[in-house]
Amino acid sequence: MLKGKTALVTGSTSGIGLGIAKALARQGANIVLNGFGDVDGPRAEVLAAGQSAGVQVAYHGADMSRAADIEDMMKSAASQFGRVDILVNNAGIQHVASIEDFPVERWDAIIAINLSSVFHSTRLSLPGMKAKGWGRIVNVASTAGLKGYRYVSAYVAAKHGVIGLTRALALEVAPRGVTVNAVCPGYTETEMVAQAVQNIVRKTGRGEDAARAELAASNPQQRLV
Ligand code: NAD
């Protein structure tokens, strides 16, 4: 279905981003992976997912907190594949602290990676999408973009920002064949939630199972996604 298209998924070396990259590869899209940590493993998984469709998989290690890195990644994607047709803004980090103890450096990093990066990758991919009259932008927000959670103020602020940006941009580019949507997952079984579980265990002395059950209880299915 997506053969001949190129999808760039930020933060796709693990978790939700890696799952999305594999799903898009299965549909035949060439993939640009991004993120930290092991690259060979995720690249092999995405190549295997897209094997029958003959997809190509590239990787760029842009630090999504740095506009210059994002510019370099978009240039490299364009030179390799012509343009980015599908942009999935997924990279994200988390930090848990009360607002008066929130490290300023963590606040800045969360706003840069979870929110400002969406602005940068979007502004840089839109000219190609508009020229072709077709583009898809999917922002991985969170239920934290729709309601508040205690002790994750920067994350909640950034995700509310992502939803606002999605709404504004969707109106701006709809006449040009580009759709912009956000998805808002609940707690999902990834490294981010593994850290949240450890955090609850450390702070409350409860066991891991109890911590996981507490997170799962806020999902409609009463289990982690
Ligand atoms: P994860 O930690 O498994 O993956 C995060 C990805 O982002 C990794 O590939 C990591 O290398 C990358 N990354 C982190 N900092 C980066 C940076 N500066 N530059 C480039 N890449 C960077 O987490 P996840 O749970 O898969 O989260 C993915 C997205 O989903 C995030 O935006 C997160 O806020 C959102 N989300 C997660 C959950 C959940 O419960 N796990 C729920 C709702 C939304």
Coordinates of N, CA, C and O in Angstrom, one line a residue, residues 3-115:
K3 N 4.1 1.4 -1.0 CA 5.3 1.2 -1.9 C 5.7 2.5 -2.6 O 4.8 3.1 -3.1
G4 N 7.0 2.8 -2.6 CA 7.4 4.0 -3.2 C 7.4 5.2 -2.3 O 7.9 6.3 -2.6
K5 N 6.8 5.1 -1.1 CA 6.8 6.2 -0.2 C 7.9 6.0 0.8 O 8.4 4.9 1.0
T6 N 8.3 7.1 1.4 CA 9.3 7.1 2.5 C 8.8 7.6 3.8 O 8.1 8.7 3.8
A7 N 9.0 6.8 4.8 CA 8.6 7.2 6.2 C 9.8 7.5 7.1 O 10.7 6.6 7.1
L8 N 9.8 8.6 7.7 CA 10.8 8.9 8.7 C 10.1 8.8 10.1 O 9.2 9.5 10.4
V9 N 10.7 8.0 11.0 CA 10.1 7.8 12.3 C 11.2 8.2 13.3 O 12.2 7.5 13.4
T10 N 10.9 9.3 14.1 CA 11.9 9.7 15.0 C 11.8 8.8 16.3 O 10.7 8.3 16.6
G11 N 13.0 8.6 16.9 CA 13.0 7.7 18.1 C 12.5 6.3 17.8 O 11.6 5.8 18.5
S12 N 13.0 5.7 16.7 CA 12.5 4.4 16.3 C 13.5 3.3 16.5 O 13.3 2.2 15.9
T13 N 14.4 3.5 17.4 CA 15.3 2.3 17.8 C 14.8 1.5 18.9 O 15.4 0.5 19.2
S14 N 13.6 1.9 19.4 CA 13.0 1.0 20.4 C 11.5 1.3 20.5 O 11.0 2.3 19.9
G15 N 10.8 0.6 21.4 CA 9.4 0.9 21.8 C 8.4 1.1 20.7 O 8.4 0.5 19.7
I16 N 7.6 2.1 20.9 CA 6.5 2.5 20.0 C 7.0 2.8 18.6 O 6.5 2.4 17.6
G17 N 8.1 3.6 18.6 CA 8.7 4.0 17.3 C 9.1 2.9 16.4 O 8.9 2.8 15.2
L18 N 9.8 1.9 17.1 CA 10.2 0.7 16.4 C 9.0 -0.1 15.8 O 9.0 -0.6 14.7
G19 N 8.0 -0.2 16.7 CA 6.8 -0.9 16.2 C 6.1 -0.2 15.0 O 5.7 -0.9 14.1
I20 N 6.1 1.1 15.1 CA 5.5 1.9 13.9 C 6.4 1.7 12.7 O 5.8 1.5 11.6
A21 N 7.7 1.8 12.8 CA 8.6 1.6 11.7 C 8.4 0.2 11.0 O 8.3 0.1 9.8
K22 N 8.2 -0.8 11.9 CA 8.0 -2.2 11.3 C 6.7 -2.2 10.6 O 6.5 -2.8 9.5
A23 N 5.6 -1.6 11.2 CA 4.3 -1.7 10.5 C 4.3 -0.9 9.2 O 3.7 -1.4 8.2
L24 N 5.0 0.2 9.1 CA 5.1 0.9 7.9 C 5.9 0.2 6.8 O 5.6 0.2 5.6
A25 N 7.0 -0.5 7.3 CA 7.8 -1.3 6.4 C 7.0 -2.5 5.8 O 7.1 -2.8 4.6
R26 N 6.2 -3.1 6.7 CA 5.3 -4.2 6.2 C 4.4 -3.7 5.1 O 4.0 -4.5 4.2
Q27 N 4.0 -2.4 5.1 CA 3.1 -1.8 4.1 C 3.9 -1.4 2.9 O 3.3 -0.9 1.9
G28 N 5.2 -1.5 2.9 CA 6.1 -1.3 1.7 C 6.8 0.1 1.7 O 7.5 0.4 0.7
A29 N 6.7 0.9 2.8 CA 7.4 2.2 2.8 C 8.9 2.0 3.1 O 9.2 1.1 3.9
N30 N 9.7 2.7 2.4 CA 11.1 2.8 2.8 C 11.2 3.6 4.1 O 10.4 4.5 4.4
I31 N 12.1 3.2 5.0 CA 12.1 3.8 6.3 C 13.4 4.5 6.7 O 14.5 4.0 6.4
V32 N 13.3 5.6 7.3 CA 14.5 6.3 7.9 C 14.3 6.1 9.4 O 13.3 6.6 10.0
L33 N 15.2 5.4 10.0 CA 15.2 5.2 11.5 C 16.0 6.3 12.1 O 16.9 6.9 11.5
N34 N 15.7 6.5 13.4 CA 16.4 7.6 14.2 C 16.3 7.1 15.6 O 15.3 6.5 16.0
G35 N 17.3 7.5 16.4 CA 17.2 7.2 17.8 C 18.6 6.8 18.3 O 19.6 6.7 17.6
F36 N 18.7 6.5 19.6 CA 19.9 6.2 20.3 C 20.0 4.7 20.5 O 19.0 4.0 20.4
G37 N 21.2 4.3 21.1 CA 21.3 2.9 21.5 C 21.6 2.0 20.3 O 22.1 2.5 19.2
D38 N 21.3 0.7 20.4 CA 21.6 -0.3 19.3 C 20.9 0.1 18.1 O 19.7 0.4 18.1
V39 N 21.6 0.1 17.0 CA 20.9 0.4 15.7 C 20.8 -0.9 14.8 O 19.8 -1.1 14.1
D40 N 21.8 -1.8 14.9 CA 21.8 -3.0 14.0 C 20.6 -3.9 14.3 O 20.0 -4.3 13.3
G41 N 20.2 -4.1 15.5 CA 19.1 -4.9 15.9 C 17.8 -4.4 15.3 O 17.1 -5.0 14.5
P42 N 17.4 -3.1 15.6 CA 16.2 -2.5 15.1 C 16.2 -2.5 13.6 O 15.2 -2.8 12.9
R43 N 17.4 -2.1 13.0 CA 17.5 -2.1 11.5 C 17.1 -3.5 10.9 O 16.3 -3.6 9.9
A44 N 17.7 -4.5 11.5 CA 17.4 -5.9 11.0 C 15.9 -6.2 11.2 O 15.3 -6.8 10.3
E45 N 15.3 -5.8 12.3 CA 13.9 -6.1 12.5 C 13.0 -5.4 11.4 O 12.1 -6.0 10.9
V46 N 13.4 -4.1 11.1 CA 12.6 -3.4 10.1 C 12.8 -3.9 8.7 O 11.9 -4.1 7.9
L47 N 14.1 -4.3 8.4 CA 14.3 -4.9 7.1 C 13.6 -6.2 6.9 O 13.0 -6.4 5.9
A48 N 13.5 -7.0 8.0 CA 12.8 -8.3 7.9 C 11.3 -8.0 7.7 O 10.6 -8.7 6.9
A49 N 10.8 -7.0 8.4 CA 9.3 -6.7 8.2 C 9.0 -6.2 6.8 O 7.9 -6.5 6.3
G50 N 10.0 -5.6 6.2 CA 9.7 -5.0 4.8 C 10.3 -5.9 3.7 O 10.3 -5.5 2.5
Q51 N 10.8 -7.0 4.1 CA 11.6 -7.8 3.1 C 10.8 -8.2 1.9 O 11.2 -8.0 0.7
S52 N 9.5 -8.6 2.1 CA 8.8 -9.1 0.9 C 8.4 -7.9 0.0 O 8.2 -8.1 -1.2
A53 N 8.4 -6.7 0.5 CA 8.1 -5.5 -0.3 C 9.4 -4.9 -0.8 O 9.3 -3.9 -1.5
G54 N 10.6 -5.4 -0.4 CA 11.8 -4.9 -0.9 C 12.2 -3.5 -0.4 O 12.8 -2.7 -1.1
V55 N 11.8 -3.2 0.9 CA 12.0 -1.8 1.4 C 13.5 -1.6 1.7 O 14.2 -2.5 2.0
Q56 N 13.8 -0.3 1.6 CA 15.2 0.1 2.0 C 15.1 0.8 3.4 O 14.1 1.5 3.7
V57 N 16.1 0.6 4.2 CA 16.1 1.1 5.6 C 17.3 1.9 5.8 O 18.5 1.4 5.6
A58 N 17.2 3.2 6.1 CA 18.3 4.1 6.4 C 18.3 4.5 7.9 O 17.2 4.3 8.5
Y59 N 19.3 5.0 8.4 CA 19.4 5.4 9.8 C 20.1 6.8 9.9 O 21.1 7.0 9.2
H60 N 19.6 7.7 10.7 CA 20.3 8.9 11.0 C 20.2 9.1 12.5 O 19.2 9.0 13.1
G61 N 21.4 9.4 13.1 CA 21.5 9.4 14.6 C 21.2 10.8 15.1 O 21.7 11.2 16.2
A62 N 20.4 11.7 14.5 CA 20.1 13.0 14.9 C 19.7 13.0 16.4 O 18.8 12.2 16.8
D63 N 20.3 13.9 17.2 CA 19.8 14.2 18.5 C 18.6 15.2 18.3 O 18.8 16.3 17.9
M64 N 17.4 14.7 18.7 CA 16.2 15.5 18.4 C 16.1 16.7 19.3 O 15.1 17.5 19.1
S65 N 17.0 16.9 20.2 CA 17.0 18.2 20.9 C 17.8 19.3 20.2 O 17.8 20.4 20.6
R66 N 18.4 18.9 19.0 CA 19.2 19.9 18.3 C 18.7 20.1 16.9 O 18.7 19.2 16.1
A67 N 18.3 21.4 16.7 CA 17.7 21.8 15.4 C 18.7 21.5 14.2 O 18.3 21.0 13.2
A68 N 20.0 21.7 14.5 CA 21.0 21.5 13.4 C 21.0 20.0 13.0 O 21.1 19.7 11.8
D69 N 21.0 19.1 14.0 CA 21.0 17.7 13.7 C 19.7 17.3 12.9 O 19.8 16.5 12.0
I70 N 18.6 17.9 13.3 CA 17.3 17.5 12.6 C 17.4 18.0 11.1 O 17.0 17.3 10.2
E71 N 18.0 19.2 10.9 CA 18.2 19.7 9.5 C 19.0 18.7 8.7 O 18.7 18.4 7.6
D72 N 20.1 18.3 9.4 CA 21.0 17.3 8.7 C 20.3 16.0 8.3 O 20.4 15.5 7.2
M73 N 19.5 15.5 9.3 CA 18.7 14.3 9.0 C 17.7 14.4 7.9 O 17.6 13.6 7.0
M74 N 17.0 15.6 7.8 CA 16.0 15.8 6.8 C 16.7 15.9 5.4 O 16.3 15.4 4.4
K75 N 17.9 16.6 5.4 CA 18.7 16.7 4.1 C 19.1 15.3 3.7 O 19.1 14.9 2.5
S76 N 19.6 14.5 4.6 CA 20.1 13.2 4.3 C 19.0 12.3 3.8 O 19.1 11.5 2.8
A77 N 17.8 12.4 4.4 CA 16.6 11.6 4.0 C 16.3 12.0 2.5 O 16.0 11.1 1.7
A78 N 16.3 13.3 2.3 CA 15.9 13.8 0.9 C 16.9 13.3 -0.1 O 16.5 13.0 -1.2
S79 N 18.2 13.4 0.3 CA 19.2 13.0 -0.7 C 19.1 11.5 -1.0 O 19.4 11.0 -2.1
Q80 N 18.7 10.7 0.0 CA 18.7 9.3 -0.2 C 17.4 8.8 -0.9 O 17.4 7.9 -1.8
F81 N 16.2 9.4 -0.5 CA 14.9 8.9 -1.0 C 14.1 9.9 -1.8 O 13.0 9.6 -2.1
G82 N 14.6 11.1 -1.9 CA 13.9 12.2 -2.7 C 13.1 13.1 -1.7 O 13.2 14.3 -1.8
R83 N 12.3 12.5 -0.9 CA 11.6 13.3 0.1 C 11.0 12.4 1.2 O 11.0 11.2 1.1
V84 N 10.5 13.0 2.3 CA 9.8 12.3 3.3 C 8.3 12.5 3.1 O 7.8 13.6 3.1
D85 N 7.6 11.4 2.8 CA 6.2 11.4 2.6 C 5.4 11.3 3.9 O 4.3 11.8 4.0
I86 N 6.0 10.5 4.8 CA 5.3 10.2 6.0 C 6.2 10.5 7.2 O 7.4 10.0 7.2
L87 N 5.8 11.4 8.0 CA 6.7 11.8 9.1 C 6.0 11.4 10.4 O 4.9 11.8 10.7
V88 N 6.7 10.6 11.2 CA 6.1 10.2 12.5 C 7.0 10.8 13.6 O 8.1 10.4 13.8
N89 N 6.4 11.7 14.3 CA 7.2 12.4 15.4 C 6.9 11.6 16.7 O 5.9 11.8 17.3
N90 N 7.9 10.8 17.0 CA 7.7 9.9 18.1 C 8.7 10.0 19.2 O 8.4 9.7 20.4
A91 N 9.9 10.5 18.9 CA 11.0 10.6 20.0 C 10.5 11.3 21.2 O 9.8 12.3 21.1
G92 N 10.8 10.7 22.3 CA 10.4 11.4 23.6 C 11.1 10.8 24.8 O 11.6 9.7 24.8
I93 N 11.2 11.7 25.8 CA 11.8 11.3 27.1 C 10.9 11.7 28.2 O 10.0 12.5 28.0
Q94 N 11.2 11.3 29.4 CA 10.4 11.5 30.5 C 11.3 11.9 31.7 O 12.4 11.4 31.8
H95 N 10.8 12.7 32.7 CA 11.5 12.8 34.0 C 10.4 13.1 35.0 O 9.4 13.8 34.8
V96 N 10.6 12.4 36.2 CA 9.6 12.5 37.2 C 10.2 13.3 38.4 O 11.2 12.9 39.0
A97 N 9.5 14.5 38.7 CA 10.0 15.3 39.9 C 8.9 16.3 40.2 O 8.1 16.7 39.3
S98 N 8.8 16.7 41.4 CA 7.8 17.8 41.7 C 8.3 19.0 41.0 O 9.5 19.2 40.7
I99 N 7.4 20.0 40.8 CA 7.8 21.1 40.0 C 9.0 21.9 40.6 O 9.9 22.4 39.9
E100 N 9.0 22.1 41.9 CA 10.0 22.9 42.5 C 11.4 22.2 42.5 O 12.4 22.8 42.7
D101 N 11.4 20.9 42.4 CA 12.6 20.1 42.3 C 13.0 19.7 40.9 O 14.0 19.0 40.6
F102 N 12.2 20.2 39.9 CA 12.4 19.7 38.5 C 13.7 20.3 38.0 O 13.9 21.6 37.9
P103 N 14.7 19.5 37.6 CA 16.0 20.1 37.1 C 15.7 20.9 35.8 O 15.1 20.4 34.9
V104 N 16.3 22.1 35.8 CA 16.0 23.0 34.7 C 16.5 22.4 33.4 O 15.8 22.4 32.3
E105 N 17.6 21.7 33.5 CA 18.2 21.0 32.3 C 17.2 19.9 31.7 O 17.1 19.8 30.5
R106 N 16.5 19.2 32.6 CA 15.6 18.2 32.2 C 14.3 18.8 31.6 O 13.8 18.3 30.6
W107 N 13.9 19.9 32.2 CA 12.7 20.7 31.6 C 13.1 21.0 30.2 O 12.3 20.8 29.2
D108 N 14.3 21.7 30.0 CA 14.6 22.1 28.6 C 14.7 21.0 27.7 O 14.3 21.1 26.5
A109 N 15.3 19.8 28.1 CA 15.5 18.7 27.2 C 14.1 18.1 26.8 O 13.9 17.8 25.7
I110 N 13.2 18.0 27.8 CA 11.9 17.5 27.5 C 11.1 18.4 26.5 O 10.5 17.9 25.5
I111 N 11.2 19.7 26.7 CA 10.5 20.6 25.8 C 11.1 20.5 24.4 O 10.4 20.4 23.4
A112 N 12.5 20.4 24.4 CA 13.2 20.3 23.1 C 12.9 19.0 22.3 O 12.5 19.0 21.1
I113 N 13.0 17.9 23.0 CA 12.8 16.6 22.4 C 11.4 16.2 22.1 O 11.0 15.8 21.0
N114 N 10.5 16.5 23.1 CA 9.1 16.1 23.0 C 8.2 17.1 22.2 O 7.2 16.7 21.7
L115 N 8.6 18.3 22.2 CA 7.8 19.3 21.5 C 8.5 20.1 20.4 O 8.0 20.0 19.2

